[in-house]
Amino acid sequence: MYQANVPIPYEPVNYKKVLPLDSLALRWTVQGFYDMFQLQVFSDSFFTDAAIDTTINSSFYMLENLVNHSIYFWRVRSILGSDISSWSSILSFEVTDAFVDMIAPDGGEAWSIGSENVIRWETNITD
């Protein structure tokens, strides 16, 4: 007998900072058979203020009308006939203005001619 398996959400990655674009794709992997998925998106970590609570038959959802300077939390579960899986792990993402944060060097380094140094940064700008 088949059972509904817990999907694995993967995009956007947990804690990602995204730009307030027109839309954002939420994606998850399918494990085994399914008829549909129930997706929930909340603006609070206690899952009391639902922005989205829908049932769909694909493994992605285009989320629109994101509010800048907000954090969203989301989870998904699969439905196969009358069997419903447990909820997936909860992922979150933050909608924020464009940024570039310098990670390394972090200040105080002494560089010399001919030395090799790595420059690292974090950003939500994709281009």
XYZ file of N, CA, C and O in Angstrom:
508
model
N 0.836 -1.181 0.000
C 0.000 0.000 0.000
C 0.883 1.249 0.000
O 1.906 1.301 0.658
N 0.457 2.242 -0.752
C 1.213 3.484 -0.850
C 0.797 4.438 0.268
O -0.331 4.395 0.745
N 1.746 5.314 0.631
C 1.432 6.311 1.650
C 1.958 7.670 1.215
O 2.862 7.751 0.383
N 1.388 8.705 1.783
C 1.837 10.066 1.494
C 3.135 10.322 2.253
O 3.201 10.137 3.468
N 4.172 10.696 1.533
C 5.473 10.974 2.143
C 5.666 12.470 2.340
O 5.122 13.282 1.581
N 6.477 12.821 3.320
C 6.748 14.223 3.631
C 7.619 14.828 2.532
O 8.705 14.310 2.246
N 7.190 15.908 1.887
C 8.017 16.590 0.899
C 9.209 17.283 1.571
O 9.184 17.545 2.772
N 10.224 17.592 0.783
C 11.404 18.291 1.295
C 11.503 19.653 0.612
O 11.817 19.726 -0.580
N 11.225 20.741 1.330
C 11.343 22.070 0.727
C 12.814 22.430 0.499
O 13.665 22.084 1.317
N 13.111 23.098 -0.632
C 14.504 23.441 -0.907
C 14.723 24.841 -1.479
O 15.862 25.305 -1.521
N 13.688 25.530 -1.913
C 13.906 26.864 -2.483
C 12.775 27.790 -2.108
O 11.613 27.416 -2.277
N 13.075 28.957 -1.598
C 14.415 29.462 -1.317
C 15.019 28.762 -0.109
O 14.287 28.266 0.760
N 16.347 28.717 -0.061
C 17.011 28.055 1.056
C 16.630 28.762 2.351
O 16.263 29.946 2.350
N 16.716 28.031 3.442
C 16.299 28.567 4.731
C 17.088 29.829 5.090
O 18.301 29.884 4.878
N 16.410 30.816 5.593
C 16.953 32.115 6.047
C 17.431 33.003 4.900
O 18.100 33.996 5.135
N 17.115 32.664 3.675
C 17.570 33.469 2.534
C 16.948 34.865 2.589
O 15.801 35.035 2.989
N 17.726 35.844 2.164
C 17.237 37.212 2.045
C 16.944 37.459 0.575
O 17.832 37.326 -0.269
N 15.696 37.779 0.273
C 15.270 37.949 -1.114
C 14.815 39.380 -1.344
O 14.417 40.084 -0.425
N 14.847 39.774 -2.598
C 14.382 41.106 -2.984
C 12.863 41.120 -3.099
O 12.256 40.091 -3.409
N 12.239 42.260 -2.872
C 10.772 42.359 -3.023
C 10.388 42.423 -4.499
O 9.965 43.449 -5.006
N 10.549 41.310 -5.198
C 10.244 41.231 -6.623
C 8.757 40.987 -6.836
O 7.987 40.855 -5.893
N 8.374 40.863 -8.094
C 6.981 40.604 -8.431
C 6.514 39.244 -7.904
O 5.384 39.092 -7.497
N 7.403 38.235 -7.928
C 7.031 36.906 -7.448
C 8.273 36.147 -7.002
O 9.394 36.499 -7.359
N 8.037 35.092 -6.225
C 9.110 34.250 -5.714
C 8.632 32.806 -5.776
O 7.525 32.500 -5.331
N 9.458 31.911 -6.324
C 9.086 30.499 -6.433
C 9.429 29.763 -5.146
O 10.550 29.833 -4.666
N 8.434 29.070 -4.584
C 8.655 28.132 -3.494
C 8.688 26.751 -4.123
O 7.789 26.393 -4.887
N 9.724 25.951 -3.818
C 9.880 24.640 -4.451
C 10.203 23.583 -3.407
O 10.856 23.862 -2.415
N 9.749 22.353 -3.687
C 10.022 21.223 -2.807
C 10.162 19.967 -3.645
O 9.694 19.903 -4.772
N 10.830 18.965 -3.085
C 10.997 17.698 -3.788
C 9.836 16.775 -3.470
O 9.251 16.840 -2.394
N 9.544 15.925 -4.418
C 8.476 14.945 -4.278
C 9.115 13.627 -3.881
O 10.089 13.195 -4.480
N 8.584 13.000 -2.857
C 9.064 11.678 -2.438
C 7.939 10.672 -2.641
O 6.959 10.701 -1.916
N 8.067 9.819 -3.638
C 7.039 8.820 -3.881
C 5.843 9.392 -4.623
O 5.940 10.357 -5.362
N 4.684 8.789 -4.370
C 3.459 9.168 -5.071
C 2.720 10.266 -4.305
O 2.850 10.388 -3.084
N 1.926 11.027 -5.036
C 1.108 12.078 -4.424
C -0.047 12.397 -5.357
O 0.028 12.155 -6.559
N -1.105 12.924 -4.793
C -2.197 13.481 -5.583
C -2.102 15.001 -5.590
O -2.284 15.637 -6.615
N -1.839 15.558 -4.402
C -1.786 17.007 -4.243
C -0.842 17.354 -3.096
O -0.361 16.467 -2.380
N -0.613 18.650 -2.945
C 0.157 19.169 -1.827
C -0.647 20.262 -1.136
O -1.376 21.008 -1.797
N -0.510 20.349 0.166
C -1.060 21.488 0.900
C 0.119 22.364 1.289
O 1.082 21.894 1.902
N 0.049 23.626 0.912
C 1.102 24.601 1.178
C 0.564 25.665 2.116
O -0.553 26.162 1.920
N 1.353 25.996 3.113
C 1.001 27.089 4.012
C 2.175 28.062 4.096
O 3.321 27.634 4.246
N 1.856 29.349 3.992
C 2.833 30.416 4.135
C 2.293 31.361 5.199
O 1.135 31.774 5.128
N 3.143 31.680 6.159
C 2.724 32.527 7.276
C 3.690 33.683 7.463
O 4.861 33.598 7.100
N 3.188 34.752 8.049
C 4.036 35.899 8.350
C 4.471 35.894 9.808
O 5.032 36.873 10.276
N 4.234 34.786 10.511
C 4.734 34.655 11.880
C 5.157 33.207 12.111
O 4.647 32.281 11.491
N 6.118 33.000 13.009
C 6.690 31.675 13.232
C 5.771 30.744 14.016
O 6.062 29.564 14.152
N 4.665 31.258 14.538
C 3.713 30.427 15.272
C 2.603 29.884 14.372
O 1.700 29.205 14.815
N 2.650 30.224 13.074
C 1.679 29.774 12.082
C 0.249 30.138 12.475
O -0.659 29.322 12.401
N 0.069 31.392 12.904
C -1.270 31.862 13.254
C -1.822 32.848 12.234
O -3.024 33.039 12.156
N -0.958 33.488 11.444
C -1.388 34.503 10.488
C -1.098 34.012 9.070
O -0.057 34.308 8.500
N -2.016 33.234 8.509
C -1.795 32.612 7.199
C -1.881 33.622 6.071
O -2.886 34.297 5.906
N -0.814 33.711 5.289
C -0.832 34.503 4.065
C -1.356 33.637 2.925
O -2.065 34.114 2.050
N -0.990 32.350 2.942
C -1.426 31.378 1.929
C -1.730 30.056 2.639
O -0.941 29.588 3.460
N -2.846 29.462 2.324
C -3.161 28.091 2.749
C -3.932 27.489 1.587
O -5.127 27.729 1.422
N -3.222 26.732 0.751
C -3.813 26.264 -0.494
C -3.422 24.824 -0.779
O -2.451 24.317 -0.231
N -4.172 24.191 -1.634
C -3.892 22.839 -2.098
C -3.636 22.911 -3.600
O -4.436 23.489 -4.339
N -2.504 22.358 -4.030
C -2.103 22.412 -5.439
C -1.581 21.048 -5.863
O -1.248 20.217 -5.026
N -1.454 20.836 -7.170
C -0.976 19.541 -7.662
C 0.398 19.621 -8.310
O 0.759 18.759 -9.099
N 1.183 20.642 -7.998
C 2.548 20.725 -8.506
C 3.508 20.940 -7.344
O 3.086 21.282 -6.245
N 4.799 20.748 -7.588
C 5.787 20.852 -6.522
C 6.460 22.223 -6.478
O 7.604 22.351 -6.060
N 5.745 23.235 -6.921
C 6.215 24.609 -6.753
C 5.009 25.540 -6.693
O 3.901 25.187 -7.109
N 5.245 26.718 -6.159
C 4.175 27.719 -6.044
C 4.805 29.080 -6.226
O 5.855 29.380 -5.631
N 4.198 29.924 -7.054
C 4.691 31.288 -7.263
C 4.000 32.209 -6.256
O 2.798 32.440 -6.348
N 4.777 32.693 -5.312
C 4.275 33.576 -4.258
C 4.398 35.011 -4.754
O 5.463 35.436 -5.194
N 3.300 35.751 -4.681
C 3.285 37.126 -5.185
C 2.942 38.103 -4.070
O 2.521 37.706 -2.992
N 3.136 39.379 -4.350
C 2.809 40.464 -3.431
C 3.551 40.351 -2.102
O 2.964 40.486 -1.028
N 4.856 40.112 -2.171
C 5.675 40.050 -0.966
C 5.801 41.441 -0.348
O 5.943 42.432 -1.058
N 5.746 41.491 0.956
C 5.853 42.762 1.679
C 7.307 42.948 2.088
O 7.886 42.085 2.766
N 7.900 44.069 1.670
C 9.292 44.349 2.003
C 9.463 44.460 3.512
O 8.544 44.846 4.230
N 10.652 44.122 3.982
C 11.004 44.168 5.410
C 10.131 43.215 6.213
O 9.720 43.529 7.329
N 9.834 42.040 5.634
C 9.014 41.023 6.298
C 9.734 39.687 6.263
O 10.540 39.420 5.383
N 9.402 38.835 7.235
C 9.894 37.469 7.271
C 8.700 36.543 7.071
O 7.657 36.736 7.695
N 8.864 35.576 6.173
C 7.817 34.605 5.892
C 8.297 33.212 6.292
O 9.478 32.897 6.189
N 7.355 32.388 6.723
C 7.615 31.007 7.109
C 6.708 30.119 6.263
O 5.556 30.459 6.052
N 7.233 28.975 5.795
C 6.408 28.123 4.956
C 6.699 26.647 5.194
O 7.764 26.276 5.655
N 5.676 25.842 4.895
C 5.760 24.398 5.031
C 4.800 23.770 4.033
O 3.889 24.430 3.516
N 5.000 22.482 3.783
C 4.180 21.777 2.794
C 4.012 20.325 3.242
O 4.850 19.793 3.975
N 2.911 19.711 2.842
C 2.705 18.284 3.081
C 2.019 17.693 1.866
O 1.376 18.389 1.087
N 2.164 16.360 1.714
C 1.576 15.715 0.542
C 0.288 14.995 0.917
O 0.080 14.598 2.067
N -0.551 14.833 -0.095
C -1.830 14.152 0.048
C -1.882 13.069 -1.020
O -1.639 13.337 -2.201
N -2.169 11.851 -0.594
C -2.314 10.729 -1.508
C -3.581 9.997 -1.122
O -3.634 9.301 -0.105
N -4.635 10.198 -1.912
C -5.939 9.633 -1.561
C -6.424 10.229 -0.253
O -6.496 11.442 -0.106
N -6.698 9.358 0.730
C -7.141 9.853 2.038
C -5.979 9.976 3.018
O -6.161 10.396 4.153
N -4.767 9.633 2.577
C -3.583 9.705 3.439
C -2.927 11.070 3.308
O -2.705 11.562 2.199
N -2.611 11.683 4.445
C -1.959 12.995 4.474
C -0.667 12.855 5.261
O -0.659 12.318 6.374
N 0.434 13.331 4.690
C 1.731 13.228 5.360
C 1.838 14.232 6.500
O 1.007 15.142 6.631
N 2.871 14.092 7.271
C 3.209 15.118 8.259
C 3.687 16.352 7.509
O 4.034 16.286 6.321
N 3.751 17.472 8.216
C 4.272 18.696 7.603
C 5.774 18.563 7.381
O 6.468 17.890 8.142
N 6.263 19.224 6.368
C 7.702 19.291 6.118
C 8.352 20.142 7.204
O 7.672 20.739 8.038
N 9.661 20.208 7.147
C 10.346 21.164 8.012
C 9.902 22.568 7.608
O 9.470 22.798 6.481
N 10.000 23.499 8.527
C 9.588 24.881 8.274
C 10.798 25.665 7.794
O 11.850 25.643 8.435
N 10.641 26.321 6.663
C 11.684 27.191 6.149
C 11.213 28.631 6.244
O 10.003 28.893 6.261
N 12.166 29.541 6.279
C 11.814 30.956 6.318
C 12.685 31.723 5.331
O 13.747 31.262 4.928
N 12.199 32.872 4.945
C 12.984 33.787 4.129
C 12.578 35.203 4.500
O 11.495 35.448 5.017
N 13.493 36.123 4.254
C 13.271 37.529 4.593
C 13.251 38.356 3.323
O 14.116 38.194 2.467
N 12.266 39.218 3.211
C 12.170 40.124 2.074
C 12.833 41.434 2.502
O 12.442 42.042 3.499
N 13.857 41.825 1.773
C 14.642 42.983 2.174
C 15.175 43.730 0.955
O 15.204 43.189 -0.150
N 15.597 44.946 1.186
C 16.211 45.736 0.124
C 17.516 45.075 -0.313
O 18.075 44.240 0.401
N 18.015 45.475 -1.471
C 19.279 44.956 -1.971
C 20.393 45.296 -0.979
O 20.409 46.370 -0.392
N 21.323 44.341 -0.786
C 22.435 44.592 0.127
C 23.655 43.800 -0.316
O 23.557 42.804 -1.025
N 24.809 44.273 0.121
C 26.075 43.558 -0.009
C 26.782 43.723 1.333
O 27.056 44.845 1.749
N 27.030 42.611 2.020
C 27.739 42.621 3.299
C 29.104 41.985 3.117
O 29.219 40.863 2.616
N 30.137 42.699 3.528
C 31.492 42.185 3.453
C 31.731 41.184 4.579
O 31.450 41.470 5.733
N 32.197 39.999 4.255
C 32.485 38.971 5.255
C 33.993 38.900 5.526
O 34.425 38.853 6.661
N 34.795 38.899 4.480
C 36.248 38.888 4.631
C 36.850 39.718 3.505
O 36.414 39.614 2.376
N 37.792 40.544 3.771
C 38.427 40.754 5.066
C 37.491 41.488 6.029
O 36.601 42.205 5.601
N 37.730 41.280 7.310
C 36.844 41.904 8.288
C 37.499 43.062 9.028
O 37.002 43.530 10.039
N 38.649 43.528 8.546
C 39.309 44.701 9.128
C 40.561 44.319 9.899
O 40.636 43.270 10.528
N 41.565 45.165 9.820
C 42.789 44.938 10.573
C 43.811 44.058 9.878
O 44.894 43.835 10.408
N 43.495 43.528 8.692
C 44.447 42.686 7.986
C 45.596 43.528 7.444
O 45.401 44.678 7.065
N 46.760 42.928 7.414
C 47.922 43.567 6.804
C 48.221 42.811 5.517
O 48.617 41.650 5.555
N 48.006 43.453 4.395
C 48.231 42.819 3.106
C 49.588 43.262 2.568
O 50.018 44.400 2.780
N 50.230 42.376 1.844
C 51.511 42.732 1.245
C 51.495 42.341 -0.224
O 50.713 41.480 -0.643
N 52.358 42.960 -0.974
C 52.441 42.676 -2.406
C 52.818 41.213 -2.591
O 53.719 40.699 -1.941
N 52.088 40.516 -3.454
C 52.362 39.125 -3.752
C 51.628 38.137 -2.853
O 51.667 36.946 -3.103
N 50.975 38.623 -1.815
C 50.230 37.694 -0.947
C 48.874 37.399 -1.577
O 48.350 38.184 -2.348
N 48.347 36.228 -1.244
C 47.034 35.855 -1.737
C 46.011 36.084 -0.646
O 46.181 35.628 0.482
N 44.945 36.792 -0.992
C 43.883 37.080 -0.041
C 42.541 36.772 -0.670
O 42.357 36.948 -1.873
N 41.616 36.299 0.148
C 40.284 35.951 -0.328
C 39.314 37.036 0.132
O 39.321 37.428 1.303
N 38.504 37.501 -0.796
C 37.470 38.476 -0.468
C 36.132 37.758 -0.564
O 35.827 37.127 -1.576
N 35.345 37.811 0.517
C 34.042 37.144 0.554
C 32.957 38.151 0.923
O 33.183 39.044 1.727
N 31.788 37.931 0.341
C 30.661 38.794 0.652
C 29.364 38.002 0.586
O 29.317 36.919 0.028
N 28.310 38.558 1.178
C 26.960 37.998 1.095
C 26.079 39.054 0.454
O 26.185 40.243 0.772
N 25.194 38.612 -0.435
C 24.318 39.555 -1.112
C 23.025 38.856 -1.526
O 22.962 37.635 -1.603
N 22.000 39.647 -1.777
C 20.767 39.096 -2.338
C 20.568 39.600 -3.765
O 19.501 39.479 -4.325
N 21.606 40.150 -4.343
C 21.587 40.634 -5.718
C 22.071 39.497 -6.607
O 23.162 38.967 -6.411
N 21.285 39.092 -7.587
C 21.636 37.939 -8.403
C 22.374 38.286 -9.681
O 23.027 37.448 -10.271
N 22.283 39.504 -10.159
C 22.971 39.877 -11.410
C 24.386 40.313 -11.144
O 24.711 40.855 -10.123
